[in-house]
Amino acid sequence: MAQVSSIAEEQASTPLSPSKSVTLRIARFNPEHDSERKFMEFTIPYKKWTTVLDIILEVKKYFDHSVAVRYSCRQATCGSCGMKINGKPMLACFTKITELDSDVITVEPMNNFPIIRDLAVRFERLFESHHKIKPYLIRDDSEITSNEKEFLQSPKEVEQYIQFANCIKCGLCNSACPTMATDSSFVGPQALAQAYRYVADSRDKGKNSRLKIIDESHGIWRCHFAGSCSQVCPKGVDPAMGIQLLRGYLLGFRS
Amino acid sequence: MEHRDENKEGIGGMINPRRYGIERVAYLLMRLSGLGLLAYFIGHIYETSLILKGEVGWSEFLELTQTTEGHVLLAIVIAMCVFHTVNGIRVMLGEGGVGVGKPARPDYPYIPASQNVKHKIGIYSAIVLAAIAMLYGLGVMFGE
Ligand code: SF4
Ligand code: FES
């Protein structure tokens, strides 16, 4: 109990008036009636641990509640809060002001996604592409009908795909991809990485059907290994690796 | 179907080399050198076709390469050719799954294994070799 109260005292003694402020520029745009994007500026105090999402919510709370932003978990798990922060796609809840090393923070909606309003974008295309590659185990039997009860895997087999199962569908990779920047039909790094995730899973038997889906003109061959997807991924998925390994199957380097 | 602006970054975003490290610079240089070599190839076919007009037409066109501008242009072609070849080998190996790392349980801060030092060395080597070849070419052409 004594320990609890000392923690409470310590928290209460944290200085409430922060010493630093940052200028937050928020892109405002409603495609239904605006012809161009405008920026609103706010000066917001911050502390060592304040995130970009925190200051956006501060604006909503005290200055302008109409700013549209999508978020939920606040811990890089739901994949909702992707946006362009100082020119690069990042998760707002996972980006601290201090790590940006700038007195001005500009937040804009992610590129390569249609804008709903302000910072909120539509995810239909990402989900359609994700669905297209059949993101589930394909095999004739199931854990319910099989005699084995469950499909066992060795730790080594799990290692083959577990990294790719980390994907939270935030779309940052699709936003950074140079092919997505110009090609409206490209399946995108998120879905391709997920195709690899299932192809590499020893329980899955759908490799050929999945490879067939991505082996088309706006499929895997549009990736030019620029690697930007992997550089922005907040979960260590490394889509660029998955895509090149996947291409290895199609080129006959892997079986 | 309703037309919806996809907010695509467009060509400006595609060719912006400043945000995603040397890999994105290599991506841009690869595209530019590819287009440059294609243009040179078309010019080269045209030039060789001039032989049909006899030796005079052929020689007249060749004289263009003996000017200062011609030398500079050829030096740029040499650089593009070397960069495109060396970086092309790197990209081809990578796209076959060679040297892109092995899947593993990711740990914070999540350094992507595919963006590894081997590929960075490949990119810098392509740039340095292209520069050396270009300087050598300039030395030979202007030293005549
Ligand atoms: S691969 Fe990474 S960046 Fe792309 S959607 Fe998944 S978690 Fe987000
Ligand atoms: S709010 Fe869930 S990932 Fe940022």
Short mmCIF file of C-alpha atoms and ligand atoms in Angstrom, two decimals:
data_model
loop_
_atom_site.label_atom_id
_atom_site.label_comp_id
_atom_site.label_asym_id
_atom_site.label_seq_id
_atom_site.Cartn_x
_atom_site.Cartn_y
_atom_site.Cartn_z
CA MET A 1 0.00 0.00 0.00
CA ALA A 2 2.83 2.32 0.96
CA GLN A 3 4.38 1.63 -2.39
CA VAL A 4 1.16 2.52 -4.22
CA SER A 5 0.86 5.85 -2.46
CA SER A 6 4.47 6.73 -3.15
CA ILE A 7 3.88 6.10 -6.87
CA ALA A 8 0.78 8.31 -6.67
CA GLU A 9 2.79 11.06 -5.01
CA GLU A 10 5.50 10.78 -7.60
CA GLN A 11 2.95 11.12 -10.41
CA ALA A 12 1.32 14.08 -8.73
CA SER A 13 4.67 15.77 -8.37
CA THR A 14 5.35 15.56 -12.14
CA PRO A 15 5.38 19.18 -13.35
CA LEU A 16 2.06 19.91 -15.01
CA SER A 17 3.19 22.89 -17.00
CA PRO A 18 5.26 21.53 -19.86
CA SER A 19 8.18 23.61 -21.00
CA LYS A 20 7.94 23.01 -24.74
CA SER A 21 5.38 23.66 -27.46
CA VAL A 22 5.09 22.45 -31.00
CA THR A 23 3.22 23.86 -34.00
CA LEU A 24 0.76 21.32 -35.33
CA ARG A 25 -0.44 21.83 -38.91
CA ILE A 26 -3.49 19.76 -39.74
CA ALA A 27 -4.66 19.23 -43.32
CA ARG A 28 -8.37 20.00 -43.62
CA PHE A 29 -10.29 18.76 -46.63
CA ASN A 30 -13.78 17.53 -47.23
CA PRO A 31 -14.08 16.09 -50.77
CA GLU A 32 -17.82 16.72 -50.70
CA HIS A 33 -17.53 20.49 -50.72
CA ASP A 34 -13.89 21.66 -50.64
CA SER A 35 -11.94 22.32 -53.81
CA GLU A 36 -8.53 22.30 -52.14
CA ARG A 37 -6.75 21.26 -49.00
CA LYS A 38 -6.21 23.89 -46.30
CA PHE A 39 -3.97 23.75 -43.26
CA MET A 40 -4.95 24.83 -39.75
CA GLU A 41 -2.20 25.65 -37.27
CA PHE A 42 -2.24 25.11 -33.53
CA THR A 43 0.42 25.58 -30.90
CA ILE A 44 0.28 22.68 -28.47
CA PRO A 45 2.39 22.01 -25.39
CA TYR A 46 3.98 18.58 -25.14
CA LYS A 47 6.01 16.36 -22.87
CA LYS A 48 8.64 13.72 -23.46
CA TRP A 49 6.13 10.94 -24.06
CA THR A 50 3.43 12.90 -25.96
CA THR A 51 2.48 11.29 -29.27
CA VAL A 52 1.24 12.91 -32.46
CA LEU A 53 -2.17 11.37 -31.82
CA ASP A 54 -2.20 12.98 -28.35
CA ILE A 55 -1.77 16.47 -29.76
CA ILE A 56 -4.37 15.89 -32.48
CA LEU A 57 -6.82 14.82 -29.77
CA GLU A 58 -5.82 17.88 -27.77
CA VAL A 59 -6.87 20.01 -30.75
CA LYS A 60 -10.16 18.14 -30.98
CA LYS A 61 -10.79 18.59 -27.26
CA TYR A 62 -9.92 22.26 -26.85
CA PHE A 63 -9.83 23.97 -30.25
CA ASP A 64 -11.80 22.30 -33.02
CA HIS A 65 -13.77 19.14 -32.43
CA SER A 66 -14.59 18.79 -36.14
CA VAL A 67 -11.11 17.52 -37.10
CA ALA A 68 -11.67 14.04 -38.58
CA VAL A 69 -9.19 11.41 -37.42
CA ARG A 70 -9.49 7.65 -37.02
CA TYR A 71 -7.98 5.89 -34.01
CA SER A 72 -8.84 3.25 -31.50
CA CYS A 73 -6.19 1.28 -29.57
CA ARG A 74 -3.56 4.02 -29.11
CA GLN A 75 -0.90 1.31 -28.96
CA ALA A 76 0.00 0.39 -32.56
CA THR A 77 -2.33 -2.57 -32.60
CA CYS A 78 -5.53 -1.66 -34.43
CA GLY A 79 -3.89 -0.04 -37.47
CA SER A 80 -6.37 2.87 -37.56
CA CYS A 81 -4.25 5.97 -37.08
CA GLY A 82 -1.95 5.88 -40.13
CA MET A 83 -1.30 9.31 -41.60
CA LYS A 84 1.45 11.32 -43.25
CA ILE A 85 3.52 12.95 -40.53
CA ASN A 86 6.07 15.44 -41.83
CA GLY A 87 5.84 13.84 -45.25
CA LYS A 88 6.13 10.16 -44.28
CA PRO A 89 3.43 7.63 -43.49
CA MET A 90 3.47 6.73 -39.78
CA LEU A 91 1.13 5.66 -37.00
CA ALA A 92 0.15 8.78 -35.03
CA CYS A 93 -0.18 6.82 -31.79
CA PHE A 94 3.26 5.27 -32.20
CA THR A 95 5.16 8.45 -33.06
CA LYS A 96 6.41 10.66 -30.26
CA ILE A 97 6.83 14.39 -30.88
CA THR A 98 10.38 14.17 -29.52
CA GLU A 99 11.47 11.61 -32.10
CA LEU A 100 10.42 13.86 -35.00
CA ASP A 101 13.07 16.42 -34.10
CA SER A 102 11.07 19.34 -35.49
CA ASP A 103 9.20 22.33 -34.07
CA VAL A 104 6.55 22.06 -36.75
CA ILE A 105 4.53 18.89 -37.28
CA THR A 106 2.42 18.62 -40.40
CA VAL A 107 -0.19 15.88 -40.49
CA GLU A 108 -1.94 14.92 -43.72
CA PRO A 109 -4.04 11.99 -44.86
CA MET A 110 -2.10 8.99 -46.18
CA ASN A 111 -1.49 9.02 -49.91
CA ASN A 112 -2.84 6.34 -52.23
CA PHE A 113 -6.07 6.11 -50.21
CA PRO A 114 -9.21 8.15 -51.01
CA ILE A 115 -9.87 10.83 -48.41
CA ILE A 116 -13.06 10.65 -46.36
CA ARG A 117 -12.36 13.88 -44.54
CA ASP A 118 -9.23 15.57 -43.11
CA LEU A 119 -7.01 12.73 -41.84
CA ALA A 120 -9.44 9.84 -42.28
CA VAL A 121 -9.08 7.73 -45.44
CA ARG A 122 -10.98 4.85 -47.05
CA PHE A 123 -9.57 1.35 -46.75
CA GLU A 124 -11.82 -0.49 -49.22
CA ARG A 125 -9.06 -1.08 -51.78
CA LEU A 126 -6.64 -2.41 -49.17
CA PHE A 127 -9.24 -4.78 -47.76
CA GLU A 128 -10.30 -5.91 -51.26
CA SER A 129 -6.70 -6.69 -52.19
CA HIS A 130 -6.16 -8.42 -48.87
CA HIS A 131 -9.25 -10.53 -49.43
CA LYS A 132 -8.23 -11.29 -53.00
CA ILE A 133 -5.13 -13.25 -51.95
CA LYS A 134 -7.28 -15.58 -49.78
CA PRO A 135 -5.95 -14.70 -46.33
CA TYR A 136 -6.82 -18.01 -44.68
CA LEU A 137 -5.52 -21.57 -44.64
CA ILE A 138 -6.58 -23.51 -47.70
CA ARG A 139 -6.80 -27.29 -47.31
CA ASP A 140 -9.44 -29.99 -47.68
CA ASP A 141 -9.51 -31.21 -44.11
CA SER A 142 -9.97 -29.05 -41.04
CA GLU A 143 -8.88 -29.17 -37.43
CA ILE A 144 -12.38 -30.33 -36.56
CA THR A 145 -12.62 -33.26 -38.99
CA SER A 146 -8.97 -34.33 -38.92
CA ASN A 147 -7.94 -37.13 -36.57
CA GLU A 148 -4.98 -35.10 -35.43
CA LYS A 149 -7.17 -32.56 -33.63
CA GLU A 150 -4.83 -29.69 -34.48
CA PHE A 151 -2.23 -29.10 -37.16
CA LEU A 152 1.06 -29.15 -35.32
CA GLN A 153 3.99 -26.99 -36.42
CA SER A 154 7.59 -26.92 -35.28
CA PRO A 155 9.00 -23.58 -34.02
CA LYS A 156 11.05 -23.49 -37.22
CA GLU A 157 7.93 -23.75 -39.35
CA VAL A 158 6.29 -20.97 -37.34
CA GLU A 159 9.35 -18.73 -37.89
CA GLN A 160 8.75 -18.92 -41.64
CA TYR A 161 5.62 -16.78 -41.47
CA ILE A 162 5.11 -15.36 -37.96
CA GLN A 163 6.74 -12.05 -38.86
CA PHE A 164 4.21 -11.55 -41.64
CA ALA A 165 1.31 -12.46 -39.36
CA ASN A 166 2.17 -9.28 -37.41
CA CYS A 167 0.47 -7.12 -40.05
CA ILE A 168 -2.15 -4.80 -38.55
CA LYS A 169 -3.50 -3.61 -41.94
CA CYS A 170 -2.54 -0.01 -41.23
CA GLY A 171 -1.75 0.66 -44.89
CA LEU A 172 1.49 2.60 -44.29
CA CYS A 173 3.32 0.30 -46.72
CA ASN A 174 0.78 0.94 -49.47
CA SER A 175 1.10 4.67 -48.86
CA ALA A 176 4.92 4.65 -49.17
CA CYS A 177 5.06 2.37 -52.22
CA PRO A 178 6.21 4.12 -55.43
CA THR A 179 4.12 1.78 -57.60
CA MET A 180 0.95 2.52 -55.62
CA ALA A 181 1.68 6.22 -56.27
CA THR A 182 0.74 5.85 -59.92
CA ASP A 183 -0.99 2.47 -60.41
CA SER A 184 -4.62 2.26 -59.30
CA SER A 185 -4.79 -1.49 -59.91
CA PHE A 186 -1.61 -2.69 -58.18
CA VAL A 187 -2.37 -5.27 -55.52
CA GLY A 188 0.09 -3.54 -53.15
CA PRO A 189 2.76 -4.57 -50.63
CA GLN A 190 0.30 -5.28 -47.82
CA ALA A 191 -1.61 -7.96 -49.76
CA LEU A 192 1.54 -9.41 -51.33
CA ALA A 193 3.16 -9.77 -47.90
CA GLN A 194 0.03 -11.57 -46.73
CA ALA A 195 0.16 -13.86 -49.77
CA TYR A 196 3.65 -14.83 -48.62
CA ARG A 197 2.43 -15.27 -45.05
CA TYR A 198 0.02 -18.03 -46.14
CA VAL A 199 2.24 -19.56 -48.82
CA ALA A 200 5.00 -19.97 -46.21
CA ASP A 201 2.67 -21.58 -43.66
CA SER A 202 3.31 -25.33 -43.55
CA ARG A 203 -0.38 -25.99 -42.80
CA ASP A 204 -1.52 -24.28 -45.99
CA LYS A 205 -2.09 -26.13 -49.26
CA GLY A 206 -3.19 -23.17 -51.38
CA LYS A 207 0.20 -22.06 -52.71
CA ASN A 208 -0.56 -22.62 -56.39
CA SER A 209 -3.92 -20.87 -56.35
CA ARG A 210 -2.43 -17.90 -54.50
CA LEU A 211 0.57 -17.63 -56.81
CA LYS A 212 -1.84 -17.64 -59.74
CA ILE A 213 -3.75 -14.68 -58.27
CA ILE A 214 -0.67 -12.51 -57.89
CA ASP A 215 1.01 -13.59 -61.16
CA GLU A 216 -0.66 -10.94 -63.32
CA SER A 217 0.21 -7.59 -64.84
CA HIS A 218 -0.83 -5.50 -61.81
CA GLY A 219 0.30 -8.17 -59.39
CA ILE A 220 3.71 -9.06 -58.01
CA TRP A 221 5.69 -8.05 -61.13
CA ARG A 222 4.89 -4.37 -60.51
CA CYS A 223 7.06 -4.41 -57.40
CA HIS A 224 10.50 -3.00 -58.18
CA PHE A 225 12.06 -3.69 -54.79
CA ALA A 226 12.33 -0.04 -53.73
CA GLY A 227 11.88 -1.24 -50.13
CA SER A 228 9.98 1.83 -48.87
CA CYS A 229 7.16 -0.42 -47.61
CA SER A 230 9.52 -2.18 -45.22
CA GLN A 231 11.04 1.10 -44.05
CA VAL A 232 7.69 2.48 -42.86
CA CYS A 233 6.12 -0.71 -41.48
CA PRO A 234 5.54 -0.16 -37.74
CA LYS A 235 5.31 -3.89 -36.95
CA GLY A 236 8.49 -5.27 -38.52
CA VAL A 237 6.59 -7.16 -41.21
CA ASP A 238 9.16 -6.35 -43.95
CA PRO A 239 6.79 -6.68 -46.93
CA ALA A 240 9.71 -6.20 -49.37
CA MET A 241 11.31 -9.41 -48.07
CA GLY A 242 8.05 -11.34 -48.33
CA ILE A 243 7.45 -10.14 -51.88
CA GLN A 244 10.93 -11.10 -53.09
CA LEU A 245 10.70 -14.53 -51.42
CA LEU A 246 7.29 -14.97 -53.01
CA ARG A 247 8.73 -14.04 -56.40
CA GLY A 248 11.39 -16.71 -55.78
CA TYR A 249 8.59 -19.32 -55.98
CA LEU A 250 7.36 -17.92 -59.29
CA LEU A 251 10.88 -17.76 -60.75
CA GLY A 252 11.64 -21.30 -59.65
CA PHE A 253 14.32 -20.37 -57.06
CA ARG A 254 12.14 -21.75 -54.27
CA SER A 255 9.74 -24.64 -54.10
CA MET B 1 -19.26 3.70 -60.96
CA GLU B 2 -18.71 6.79 -58.89
CA HIS B 3 -15.35 8.41 -59.61
CA ARG B 4 -13.33 8.82 -56.47
CA ASP B 5 -10.07 10.72 -56.15
CA GLU B 6 -7.63 8.18 -54.77
CA ASN B 7 -5.26 10.83 -53.46
CA LYS B 8 -2.42 9.05 -55.25
CA GLU B 9 1.00 10.57 -54.78
CA GLY B 10 1.56 10.57 -58.54
CA ILE B 11 4.83 10.75 -60.44
CA GLY B 12 6.13 13.49 -58.10
CA GLY B 13 5.84 11.12 -55.15
CA MET B 14 7.16 8.16 -57.10
CA ILE B 15 10.38 9.94 -58.08
CA ASN B 16 10.95 11.79 -54.80
CA PRO B 17 14.26 10.33 -53.60
CA ARG B 18 14.48 12.15 -50.27
CA ARG B 19 12.32 10.19 -47.86
CA TYR B 20 13.22 6.52 -47.92
CA GLY B 21 16.99 6.21 -47.92
CA ILE B 22 19.49 5.16 -50.55
CA GLU B 23 17.21 2.33 -51.77
CA ARG B 24 14.74 4.89 -53.10
CA VAL B 25 17.60 6.86 -54.71
CA ALA B 26 18.65 3.64 -56.45
CA TYR B 27 15.05 3.10 -57.56
CA LEU B 28 14.99 6.56 -59.16
CA LEU B 29 18.42 6.22 -60.79
CA MET B 30 17.43 2.81 -62.15
CA ARG B 31 14.32 4.26 -63.77
CA LEU B 32 16.13 7.31 -65.16
CA SER B 33 19.05 5.29 -66.50
CA GLY B 34 16.61 2.79 -68.03
CA LEU B 35 14.78 5.55 -69.87
CA GLY B 36 18.07 7.21 -70.86
CA LEU B 37 19.45 3.98 -72.26
CA LEU B 38 16.23 3.36 -74.16
CA ALA B 39 16.50 6.83 -75.72
CA TYR B 40 20.17 6.17 -76.55
CA PHE B 41 19.25 2.81 -78.07
CA ILE B 42 16.66 4.44 -80.34
CA GLY B 43 19.19 7.12 -81.35
CA HIS B 44 21.78 4.43 -81.97
CA ILE B 45 19.45 2.46 -84.26
CA TYR B 46 18.71 5.68 -86.16
CA GLU B 47 22.41 6.48 -86.43
CA THR B 48 23.36 3.03 -87.73
CA SER B 49 20.48 3.15 -90.20
CA LEU B 50 22.17 6.19 -91.79
CA ILE B 51 24.64 3.85 -93.43
CA LEU B 52 21.87 3.25 -95.96
CA LYS B 53 22.45 6.86 -97.10
CA GLY B 54 26.07 6.08 -97.76
CA GLU B 55 29.29 6.92 -95.98
CA VAL B 56 28.74 10.68 -96.01
CA GLY B 57 25.49 10.57 -94.01
CA TRP B 58 27.02 8.10 -91.57
CA SER B 59 30.15 10.20 -91.02
CA GLU B 60 28.19 13.44 -90.66
CA PHE B 61 26.15 12.01 -87.84
CA LEU B 62 29.19 10.50 -86.16
CA GLU B 63 30.85 13.91 -86.12
CA LEU B 64 28.23 15.02 -83.62
CA THR B 65 29.85 12.74 -81.06
CA GLN B 66 33.17 14.49 -81.60
CA THR B 67 31.89 17.76 -80.12
CA THR B 68 32.11 18.73 -76.43
CA GLU B 69 28.36 18.12 -76.01
CA GLY B 70 28.73 14.77 -77.77
CA HIS B 71 31.55 13.74 -75.41
CA VAL B 72 29.51 14.74 -72.34
CA LEU B 73 26.49 12.86 -73.66
CA LEU B 74 28.52 9.72 -74.29
CA ALA B 75 30.06 9.97 -70.81
CA ILE B 76 26.54 10.12 -69.31
CA VAL B 77 25.58 7.09 -71.41
CA ILE B 78 28.59 5.20 -70.01
CA ALA B 79 27.55 6.10 -66.44
CA MET B 80 23.94 5.06 -67.07
CA CYS B 81 25.07 1.80 -68.62
CA VAL B 82 27.37 0.86 -65.73
CA PHE B 83 24.86 1.87 -63.02
CA HIS B 84 22.00 0.05 -64.73
CA THR B 85 24.06 -3.12 -65.13
CA VAL B 86 25.52 -3.29 -61.61
CA ASN B 87 22.33 -2.21 -59.84
CA GLY B 88 20.34 -4.44 -62.18
CA ILE B 89 22.31 -7.48 -61.00
CA ARG B 90 21.62 -6.49 -57.38
CA VAL B 91 17.90 -6.03 -58.05
CA MET B 92 17.64 -9.28 -60.01
CA LEU B 93 19.27 -11.24 -57.21
CA GLY B 94 17.07 -9.53 -54.62
CA GLU B 95 13.94 -10.13 -56.64
CA GLY B 96 14.79 -13.81 -56.76
CA GLY B 97 14.94 -13.79 -52.97
CA VAL B 98 18.75 -13.74 -52.76
CA GLY B 99 20.27 -11.60 -49.99
CA VAL B 100 16.95 -10.28 -48.66
CA GLY B 101 17.32 -11.91 -45.25
CA LYS B 102 15.42 -14.73 -43.62
CA PRO B 103 12.02 -14.49 -41.97
CA ALA B 104 12.36 -14.29 -38.18
CA ARG B 105 10.39 -13.16 -35.17
CA PRO B 106 10.65 -9.35 -35.39
CA ASP B 107 12.00 -7.38 -32.46
CA TYR B 108 11.63 -3.68 -31.77
CA PRO B 109 12.93 -1.36 -33.33
CA TYR B 110 12.11 -3.58 -36.31
CA ILE B 111 15.03 -2.99 -38.65
CA PRO B 112 13.87 -4.56 -41.94
CA ALA B 113 16.22 -7.38 -42.92
CA SER B 114 15.57 -6.83 -46.62
CA GLN B 115 17.10 -3.34 -46.42
CA ASN B 116 20.43 -4.79 -45.35
CA VAL B 117 24.01 -3.68 -45.69
CA LYS B 118 24.71 -6.05 -48.62
CA HIS B 119 22.16 -4.23 -50.75
CA LYS B 120 23.40 -0.84 -49.59
CA ILE B 121 26.95 -1.82 -50.57
CA GLY B 122 25.57 -2.98 -53.94
CA ILE B 123 23.93 0.41 -54.51
CA TYR B 124 26.97 2.46 -53.47
CA SER B 125 29.21 0.22 -55.62
CA ALA B 126 26.96 0.80 -58.63
CA ILE B 127 27.15 4.59 -58.10
CA VAL B 128 30.93 4.62 -57.56
CA LEU B 129 31.64 2.33 -60.53
CA ALA B 130 29.39 4.45 -62.75
CA ALA B 131 31.26 7.59 -61.67
CA ILE B 132 34.67 5.97 -62.27
CA ALA B 133 33.62 4.70 -65.71
CA MET B 134 32.26 8.14 -66.61
CA LEU B 135 35.46 9.90 -65.53
CA TYR B 136 37.56 7.38 -67.43
CA GLY B 137 35.39 7.93 -70.50
CA LEU B 138 35.73 11.71 -70.19
CA GLY B 139 39.50 11.31 -69.80
CA VAL B 140 39.75 9.22 -72.97
CA MET B 141 37.44 11.45 -75.02
CA PHE B 142 38.84 14.81 -73.96
CA GLY B 143 42.41 13.52 -73.79
CA GLU B 144 42.44 12.63 -77.48
S1 SF4 C 1 2.73 -4.73 -43.73
FE1 SF4 C 1 3.23 -3.31 -42.06
S2 SF4 C 1 2.84 -1.26 -42.94
FE2 SF4 C 1 1.81 -2.75 -44.26
S3 SF4 C 1 -0.29 -2.84 -43.50
FE3 SF4 C 1 0.86 -4.49 -42.49
S4 SF4 C 1 1.60 -3.58 -40.57
FE4 SF4 C 1 0.95 -1.88 -41.87
S1 FES C 2 -4.74 3.98 -32.63
FE1 FES C 2 -4.55 1.81 -33.06
S2 FES C 2 -2.73 1.77 -34.24
FE2 FES C 2 -2.81 3.83 -33.62
#
